[in-house]
Tab-separated table of C-alpha atoms in Angstrom:
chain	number	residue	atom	x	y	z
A	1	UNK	CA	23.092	20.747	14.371
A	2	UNK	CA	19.608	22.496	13.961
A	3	UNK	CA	18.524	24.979	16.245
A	4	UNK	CA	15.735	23.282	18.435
A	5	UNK	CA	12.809	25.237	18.228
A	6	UNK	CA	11.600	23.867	21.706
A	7	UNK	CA	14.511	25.455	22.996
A	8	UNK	CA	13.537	28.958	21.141
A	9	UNK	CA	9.621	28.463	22.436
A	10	UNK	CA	10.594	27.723	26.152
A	11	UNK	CA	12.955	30.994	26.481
A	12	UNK	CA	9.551	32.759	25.925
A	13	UNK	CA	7.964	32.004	29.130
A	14	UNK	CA	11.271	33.916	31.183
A	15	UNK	CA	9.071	37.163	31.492
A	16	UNK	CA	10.982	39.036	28.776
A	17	UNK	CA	8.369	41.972	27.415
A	18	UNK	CA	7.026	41.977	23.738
A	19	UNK	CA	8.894	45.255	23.430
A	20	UNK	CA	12.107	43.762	23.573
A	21	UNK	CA	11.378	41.515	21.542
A	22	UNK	CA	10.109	43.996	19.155
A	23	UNK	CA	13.095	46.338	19.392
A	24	UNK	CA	15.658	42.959	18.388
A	25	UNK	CA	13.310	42.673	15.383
A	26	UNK	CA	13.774	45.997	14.123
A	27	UNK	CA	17.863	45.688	14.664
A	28	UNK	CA	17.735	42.397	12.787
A	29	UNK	CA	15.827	43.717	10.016
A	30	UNK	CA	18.235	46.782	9.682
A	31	UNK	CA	21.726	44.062	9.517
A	32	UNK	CA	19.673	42.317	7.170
A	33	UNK	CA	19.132	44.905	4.784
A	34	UNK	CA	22.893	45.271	4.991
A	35	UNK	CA	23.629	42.194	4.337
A	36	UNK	CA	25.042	41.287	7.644
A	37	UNK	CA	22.743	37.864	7.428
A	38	UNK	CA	24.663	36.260	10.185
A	39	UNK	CA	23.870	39.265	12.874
A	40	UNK	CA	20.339	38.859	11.328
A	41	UNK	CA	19.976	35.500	12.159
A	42	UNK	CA	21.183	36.529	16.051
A	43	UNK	CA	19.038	39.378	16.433
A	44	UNK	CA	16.109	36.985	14.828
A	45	UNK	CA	16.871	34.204	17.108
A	46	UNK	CA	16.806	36.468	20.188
A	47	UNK	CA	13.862	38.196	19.677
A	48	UNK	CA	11.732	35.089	19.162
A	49	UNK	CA	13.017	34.216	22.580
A	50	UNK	CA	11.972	36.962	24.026
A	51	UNK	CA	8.515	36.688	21.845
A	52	UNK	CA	7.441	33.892	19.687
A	53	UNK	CA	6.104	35.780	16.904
A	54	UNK	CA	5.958	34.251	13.449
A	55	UNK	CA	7.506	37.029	11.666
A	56	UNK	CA	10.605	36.425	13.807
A	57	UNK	CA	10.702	32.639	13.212
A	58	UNK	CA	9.966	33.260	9.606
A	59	UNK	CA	13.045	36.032	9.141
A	60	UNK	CA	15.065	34.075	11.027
A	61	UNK	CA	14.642	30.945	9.220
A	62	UNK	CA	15.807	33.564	5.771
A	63	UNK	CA	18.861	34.781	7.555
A	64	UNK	CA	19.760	31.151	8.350
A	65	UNK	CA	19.339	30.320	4.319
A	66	UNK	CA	21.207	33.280	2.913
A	67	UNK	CA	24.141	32.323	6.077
A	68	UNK	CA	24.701	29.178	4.092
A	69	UNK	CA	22.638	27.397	6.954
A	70	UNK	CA	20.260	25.377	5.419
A	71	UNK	CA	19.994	22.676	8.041
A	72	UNK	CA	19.039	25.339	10.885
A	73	UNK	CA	16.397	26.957	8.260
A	74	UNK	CA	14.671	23.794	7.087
A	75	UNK	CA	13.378	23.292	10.830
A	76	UNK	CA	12.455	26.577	11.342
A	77	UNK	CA	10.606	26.932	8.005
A	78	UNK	CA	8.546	23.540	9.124
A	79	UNK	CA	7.661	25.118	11.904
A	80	UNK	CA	6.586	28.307	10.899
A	81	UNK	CA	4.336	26.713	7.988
A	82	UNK	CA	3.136	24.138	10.466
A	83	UNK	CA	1.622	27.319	12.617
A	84	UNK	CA	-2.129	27.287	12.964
A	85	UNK	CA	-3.809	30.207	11.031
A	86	UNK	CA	-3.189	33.404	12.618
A	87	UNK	CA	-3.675	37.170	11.142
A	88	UNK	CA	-0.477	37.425	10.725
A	89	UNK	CA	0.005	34.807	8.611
A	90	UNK	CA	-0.810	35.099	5.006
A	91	UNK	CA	-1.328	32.539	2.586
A	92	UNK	CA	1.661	34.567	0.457
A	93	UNK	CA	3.783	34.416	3.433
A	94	UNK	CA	3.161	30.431	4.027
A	95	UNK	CA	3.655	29.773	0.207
A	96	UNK	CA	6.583	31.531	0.448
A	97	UNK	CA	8.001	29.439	3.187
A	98	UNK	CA	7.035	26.553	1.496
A	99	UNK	CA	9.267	27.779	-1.485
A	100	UNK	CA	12.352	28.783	0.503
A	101	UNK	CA	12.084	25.431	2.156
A	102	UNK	CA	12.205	23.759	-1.171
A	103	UNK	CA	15.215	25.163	-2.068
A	104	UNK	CA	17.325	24.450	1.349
A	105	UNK	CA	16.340	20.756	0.923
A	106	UNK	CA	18.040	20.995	-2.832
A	107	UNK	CA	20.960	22.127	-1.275
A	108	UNK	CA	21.809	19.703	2.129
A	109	UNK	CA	22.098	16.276	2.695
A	110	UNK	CA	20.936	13.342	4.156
A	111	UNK	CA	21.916	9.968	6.043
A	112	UNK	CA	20.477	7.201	6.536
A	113	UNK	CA	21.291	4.937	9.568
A	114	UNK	CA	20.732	1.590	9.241
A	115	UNK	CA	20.949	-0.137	13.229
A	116	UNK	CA	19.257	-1.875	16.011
A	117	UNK	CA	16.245	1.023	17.663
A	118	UNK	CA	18.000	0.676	20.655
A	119	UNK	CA	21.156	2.516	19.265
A	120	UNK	CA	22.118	6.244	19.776
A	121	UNK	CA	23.729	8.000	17.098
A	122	UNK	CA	26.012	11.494	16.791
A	123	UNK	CA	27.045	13.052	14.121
A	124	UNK	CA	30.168	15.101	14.002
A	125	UNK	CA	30.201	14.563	18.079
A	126	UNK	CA	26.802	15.818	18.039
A	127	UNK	CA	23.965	13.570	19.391
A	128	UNK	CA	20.719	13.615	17.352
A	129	UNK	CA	17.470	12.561	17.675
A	130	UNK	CA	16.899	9.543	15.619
A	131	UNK	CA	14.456	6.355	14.958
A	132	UNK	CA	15.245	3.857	12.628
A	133	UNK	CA	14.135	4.440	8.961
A	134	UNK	CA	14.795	8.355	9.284
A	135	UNK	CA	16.626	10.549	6.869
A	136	UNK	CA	19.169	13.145	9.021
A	137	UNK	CA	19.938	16.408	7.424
A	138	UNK	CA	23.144	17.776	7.447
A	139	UNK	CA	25.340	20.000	5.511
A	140	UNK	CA	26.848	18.642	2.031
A	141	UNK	CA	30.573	16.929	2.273
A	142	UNK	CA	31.862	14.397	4.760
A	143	UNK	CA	30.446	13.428	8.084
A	144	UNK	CA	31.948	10.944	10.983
A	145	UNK	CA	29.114	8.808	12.455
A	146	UNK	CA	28.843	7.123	15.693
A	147	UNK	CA	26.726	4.332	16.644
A	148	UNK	CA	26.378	3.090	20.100
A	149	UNK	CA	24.541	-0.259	20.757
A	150	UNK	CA	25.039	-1.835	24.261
A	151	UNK	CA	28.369	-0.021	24.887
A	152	UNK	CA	29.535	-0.882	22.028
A	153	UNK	CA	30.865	2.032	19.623
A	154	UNK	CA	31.331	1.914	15.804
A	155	UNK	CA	32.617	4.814	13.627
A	156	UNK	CA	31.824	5.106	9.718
A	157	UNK	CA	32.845	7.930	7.413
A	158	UNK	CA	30.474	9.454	5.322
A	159	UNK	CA	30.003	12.332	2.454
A	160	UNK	CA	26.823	12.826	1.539
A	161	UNK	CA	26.386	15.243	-1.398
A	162	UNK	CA	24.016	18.059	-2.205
A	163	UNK	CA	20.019	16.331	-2.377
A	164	UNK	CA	21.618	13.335	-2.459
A	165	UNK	CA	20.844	10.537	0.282
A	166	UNK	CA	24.255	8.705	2.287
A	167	UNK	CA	23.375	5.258	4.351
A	168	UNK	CA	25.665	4.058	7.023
A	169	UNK	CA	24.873	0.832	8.803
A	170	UNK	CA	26.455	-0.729	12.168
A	171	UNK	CA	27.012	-4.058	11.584
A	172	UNK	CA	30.812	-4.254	9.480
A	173	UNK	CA	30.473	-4.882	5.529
A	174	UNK	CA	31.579	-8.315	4.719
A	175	UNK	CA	34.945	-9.193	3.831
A	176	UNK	CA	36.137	-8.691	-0.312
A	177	UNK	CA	36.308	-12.721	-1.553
A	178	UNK	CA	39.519	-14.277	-2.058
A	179	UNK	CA	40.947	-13.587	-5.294
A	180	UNK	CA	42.880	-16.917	-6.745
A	181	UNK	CA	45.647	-15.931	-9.092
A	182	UNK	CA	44.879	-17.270	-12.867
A	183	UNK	CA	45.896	-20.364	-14.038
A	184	UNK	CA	48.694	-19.940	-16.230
A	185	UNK	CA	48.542	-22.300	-19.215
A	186	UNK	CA	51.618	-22.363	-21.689
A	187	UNK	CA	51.107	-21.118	-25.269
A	188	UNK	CA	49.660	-23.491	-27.649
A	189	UNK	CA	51.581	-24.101	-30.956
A	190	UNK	CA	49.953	-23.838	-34.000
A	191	UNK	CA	50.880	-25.475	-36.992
A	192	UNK	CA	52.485	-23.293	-40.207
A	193	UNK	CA	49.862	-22.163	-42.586
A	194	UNK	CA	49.907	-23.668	-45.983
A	195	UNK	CA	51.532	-22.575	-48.849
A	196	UNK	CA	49.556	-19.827	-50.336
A	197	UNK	CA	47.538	-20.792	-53.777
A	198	UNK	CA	48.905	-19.716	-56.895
A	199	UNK	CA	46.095	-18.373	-59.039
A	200	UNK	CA	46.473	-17.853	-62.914
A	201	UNK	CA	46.151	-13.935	-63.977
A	202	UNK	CA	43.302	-12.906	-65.090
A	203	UNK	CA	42.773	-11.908	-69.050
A	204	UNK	CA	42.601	-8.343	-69.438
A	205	UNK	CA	39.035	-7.073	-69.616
A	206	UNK	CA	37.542	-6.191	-72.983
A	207	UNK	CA	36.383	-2.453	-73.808
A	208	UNK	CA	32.670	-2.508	-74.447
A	209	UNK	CA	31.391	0.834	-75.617
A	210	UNK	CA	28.111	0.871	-74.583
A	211	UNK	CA	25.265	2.813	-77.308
A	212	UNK	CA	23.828	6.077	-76.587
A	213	UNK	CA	20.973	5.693	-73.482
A	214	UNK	CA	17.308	7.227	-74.643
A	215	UNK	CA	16.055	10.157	-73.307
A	216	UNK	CA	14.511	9.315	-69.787
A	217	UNK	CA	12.772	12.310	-67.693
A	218	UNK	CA	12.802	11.767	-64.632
A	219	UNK	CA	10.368	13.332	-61.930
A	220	UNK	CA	11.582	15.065	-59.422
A	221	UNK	CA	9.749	17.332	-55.824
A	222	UNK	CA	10.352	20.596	-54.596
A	223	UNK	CA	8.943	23.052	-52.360
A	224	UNK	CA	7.417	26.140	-54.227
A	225	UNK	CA	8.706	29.802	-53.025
A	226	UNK	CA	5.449	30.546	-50.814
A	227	UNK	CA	6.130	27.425	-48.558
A	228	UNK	CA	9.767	28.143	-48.050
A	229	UNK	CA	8.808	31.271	-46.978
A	230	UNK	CA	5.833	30.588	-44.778
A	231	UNK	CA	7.780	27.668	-42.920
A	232	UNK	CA	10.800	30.032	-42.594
A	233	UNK	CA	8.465	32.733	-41.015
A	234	UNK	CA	6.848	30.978	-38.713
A	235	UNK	CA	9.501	29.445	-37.693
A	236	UNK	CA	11.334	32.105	-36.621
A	237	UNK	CA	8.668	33.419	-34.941
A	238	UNK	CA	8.263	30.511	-32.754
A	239	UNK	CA	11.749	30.353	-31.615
A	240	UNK	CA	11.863	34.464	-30.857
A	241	UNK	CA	8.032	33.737	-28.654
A	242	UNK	CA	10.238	30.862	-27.247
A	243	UNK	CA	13.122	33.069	-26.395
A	244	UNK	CA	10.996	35.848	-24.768
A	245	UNK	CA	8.350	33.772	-22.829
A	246	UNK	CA	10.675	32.113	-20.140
A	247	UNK	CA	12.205	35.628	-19.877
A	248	UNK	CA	9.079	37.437	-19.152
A	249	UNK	CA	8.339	34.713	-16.549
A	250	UNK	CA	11.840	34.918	-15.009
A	251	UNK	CA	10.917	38.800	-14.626
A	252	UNK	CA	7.402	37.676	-13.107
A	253	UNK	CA	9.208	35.870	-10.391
A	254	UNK	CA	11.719	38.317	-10.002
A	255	UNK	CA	8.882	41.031	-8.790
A	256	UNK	CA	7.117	38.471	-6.764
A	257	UNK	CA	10.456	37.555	-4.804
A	258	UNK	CA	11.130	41.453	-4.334
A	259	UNK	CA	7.392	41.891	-3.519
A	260	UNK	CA	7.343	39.001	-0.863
A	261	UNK	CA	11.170	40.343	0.567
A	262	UNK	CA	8.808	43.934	0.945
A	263	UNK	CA	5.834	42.514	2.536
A	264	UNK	CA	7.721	40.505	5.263
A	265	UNK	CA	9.268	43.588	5.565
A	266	UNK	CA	6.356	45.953	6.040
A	267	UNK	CA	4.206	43.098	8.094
A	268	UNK	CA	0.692	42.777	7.669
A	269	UNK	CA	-0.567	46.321	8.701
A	270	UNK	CA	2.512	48.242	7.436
A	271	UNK	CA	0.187	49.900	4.769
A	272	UNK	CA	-2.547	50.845	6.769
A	273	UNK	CA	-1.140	54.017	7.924
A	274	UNK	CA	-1.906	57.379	5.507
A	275	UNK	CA	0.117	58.522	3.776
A	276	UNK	CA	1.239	56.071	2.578
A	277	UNK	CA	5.518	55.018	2.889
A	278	UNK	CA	7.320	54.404	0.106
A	279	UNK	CA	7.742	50.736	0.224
A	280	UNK	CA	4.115	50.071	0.767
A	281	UNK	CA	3.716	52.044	-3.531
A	282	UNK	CA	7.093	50.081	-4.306
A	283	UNK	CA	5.271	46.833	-3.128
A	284	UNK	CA	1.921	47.806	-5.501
A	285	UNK	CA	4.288	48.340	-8.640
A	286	UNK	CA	6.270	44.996	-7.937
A	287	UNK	CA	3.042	43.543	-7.903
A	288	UNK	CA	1.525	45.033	-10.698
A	289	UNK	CA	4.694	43.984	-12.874
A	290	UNK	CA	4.398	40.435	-11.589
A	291	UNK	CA	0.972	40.237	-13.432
A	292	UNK	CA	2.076	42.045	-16.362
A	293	UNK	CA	5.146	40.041	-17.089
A	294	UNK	CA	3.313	36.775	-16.248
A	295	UNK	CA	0.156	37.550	-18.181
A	296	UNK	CA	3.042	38.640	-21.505
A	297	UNK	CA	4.826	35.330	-20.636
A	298	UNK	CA	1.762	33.221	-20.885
A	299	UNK	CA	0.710	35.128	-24.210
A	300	UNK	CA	4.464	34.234	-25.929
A	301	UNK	CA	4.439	30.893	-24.696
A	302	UNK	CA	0.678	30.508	-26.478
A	303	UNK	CA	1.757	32.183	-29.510
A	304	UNK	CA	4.994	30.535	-29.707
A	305	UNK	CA	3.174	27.067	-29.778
A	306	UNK	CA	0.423	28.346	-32.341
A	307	UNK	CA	3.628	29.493	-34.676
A	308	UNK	CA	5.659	26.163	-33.989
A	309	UNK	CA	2.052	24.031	-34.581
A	310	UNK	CA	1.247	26.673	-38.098
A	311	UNK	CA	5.186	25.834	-39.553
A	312	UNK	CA	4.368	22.154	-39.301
A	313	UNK	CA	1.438	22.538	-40.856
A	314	UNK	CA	3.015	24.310	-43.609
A	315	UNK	CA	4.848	21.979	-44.244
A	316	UNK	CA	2.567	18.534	-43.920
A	317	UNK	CA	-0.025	20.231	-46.130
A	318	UNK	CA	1.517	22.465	-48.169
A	319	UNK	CA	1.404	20.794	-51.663
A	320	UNK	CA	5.092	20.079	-53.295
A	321	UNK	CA	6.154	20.676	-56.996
A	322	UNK	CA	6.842	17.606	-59.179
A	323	UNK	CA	8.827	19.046	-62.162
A	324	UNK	CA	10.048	16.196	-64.774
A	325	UNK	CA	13.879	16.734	-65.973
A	326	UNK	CA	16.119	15.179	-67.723
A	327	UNK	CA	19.494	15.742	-69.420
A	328	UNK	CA	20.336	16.578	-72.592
A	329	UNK	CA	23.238	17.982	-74.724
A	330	UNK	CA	22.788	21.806	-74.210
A	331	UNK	CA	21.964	21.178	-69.714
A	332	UNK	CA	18.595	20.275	-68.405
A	333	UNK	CA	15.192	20.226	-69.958
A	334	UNK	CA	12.213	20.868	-67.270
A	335	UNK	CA	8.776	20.460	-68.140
A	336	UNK	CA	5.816	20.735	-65.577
């Protein structure tokens, strides 16, 4: 189950020095820039032990995510948001937590126990901490619960899936109801239909040749050139401002995930130093493009609803033709 964070906090009062803690930091950040998100999580774990500093608890609680261990990273990313303020802290880096912890709770599950308070509950032969009405987190698929009440032990199966909620309860679900065969009733004879009636045939139906119909013009509505082409137009300039405005924001949050990955990375004085590195001008430009694409994602999205709004208006007020035809010998006679 989770990693208990009171078990992290206490290791810190052993007498281990900052510097150690420091120096697992640094070797966690290096296996997590390979990739190596499970050694990351270790060297994370271990150097908040030594030292509880945030940025630990905060990388840690990443390395857990991207390890496929969202249970483990939704505590740590509650408790790293529930931190009083402190400098190193930014309001970026709490948002962000907020936003990683988002996503883990999209992607676990959750039971729900339903027994006496007085019962104690594992999961998987793991004993939690539970009260009655709480939700348990755990991993997506199936789950064997244990409830003890009095001595008494009762196992239930469960398989919760992802951001979807499982209950379990102790007392046993009621026996299915007694299903009586059907009567069976024997087949009811009908009496033969009657003779079918014999109708006399029809006469044959006479030939009327009906006289030459008058002239009739008939009026008839149609959209003139200059509204075809206006509602065509704007049209397809609303769908293209459509297109590119959601991509333009997907690029927006694209630089602001790459810009928060560099300033966890850098901490909060890792740009005071002159010159300045290289990540700290990568981090401006990722910036800078997250308000450039954002601002051009707002201005499509504006200008795709002014075109969608202008092609309906085109064609509610655009005034139709109203030609009169009507047929004759040589085709079709139209007069305005």
């Amino acid at each position: 189950m989770a990693l208990s964070i009171l078990t992290l906090s206490a290791a810190s009062f052993a007498g281990d020095s900052k510097a150690d803690s420091d120096k697992l930091f640094l070797e966690g950040l290096h296996l997590f820039e390979a990739k190596d998100f499970t050694g990351a999580r270790q060297k994370f774990a271990d150097a908040y032990g030594k030292y509880p500093s945030p940025n630990s608890l905060l990388n840690l609680a990443r390395s857990e995510q991207l390890s496929s261990r969202c249970v483990d990273a939704i505590a740590h990313y509650r408790a790293y948001i529930a931190l009083p303020d402190n400098p190193r802290i930014s309001a970026g880096d709490r948002g962000s937590a907020r936003i990683k912890l988002s996503e883990c709770l999209g992607k676990i599950g959750r039971i729900q126990v339903d027994a006496p308070v007085r019962a104690h509950v594992t999961i998987d032969g793991f004993a939690v901490s539970w009260r009655p009405g709480e939700t348990l987190d755990v991993a997506p698929g199936e789950h064997k619960v244990e409830i003890s009440v009095d001595g008494s032990t009762k196992t239930r199966t469960t398989t919760p899936a992802e951001g979807s909620l499982a209950s379990v309860q102790w007392e046993d679900p009621p026996p299915p109801p007694e299903v009586k065969p059907p009567e069976v009733k024997p087949p009811e004879v009908k009496p033969p239909d009657p003779p079918p009636e014999v109708k006399p045939p029809d006469p044959p139906p006479q030939i009327v040749t009906p006289p030459p119909p008058d002239k009739v013009w008939k009026q008839e509505s149609h959209w003139p050139t200059a509204k075809v082409v206006s509602a065509v137009g704007l049209g397809v300039i609303a769908v293209g401002s459509f297109i590119a405005g959601p991509s333009f924001l997907a690029a927006s949050l694209s630089s602001a995930r790459d810009a928060d990955a560099l300033a966890n990375k850098l901490g909060a004085s890792g740009c005071n130093g002159t010159p300045k590195p290289t990540d700290c001008i990568t981090l401006d430009g990722k910036r800078s493009d997250q308000s450039t694409f954002g601002a051009l994602s707002a201005v499509f999205f504006i200008f795709g609803a002014l075109s969608a709004a202008g092609t309906i208006a085109v064609i509610a007020a655009w005034p139709n033709v109203h030609p009169l035809v009507t047929a004759t010998g040589d085709g079709f006679l139209i007069r305005f």
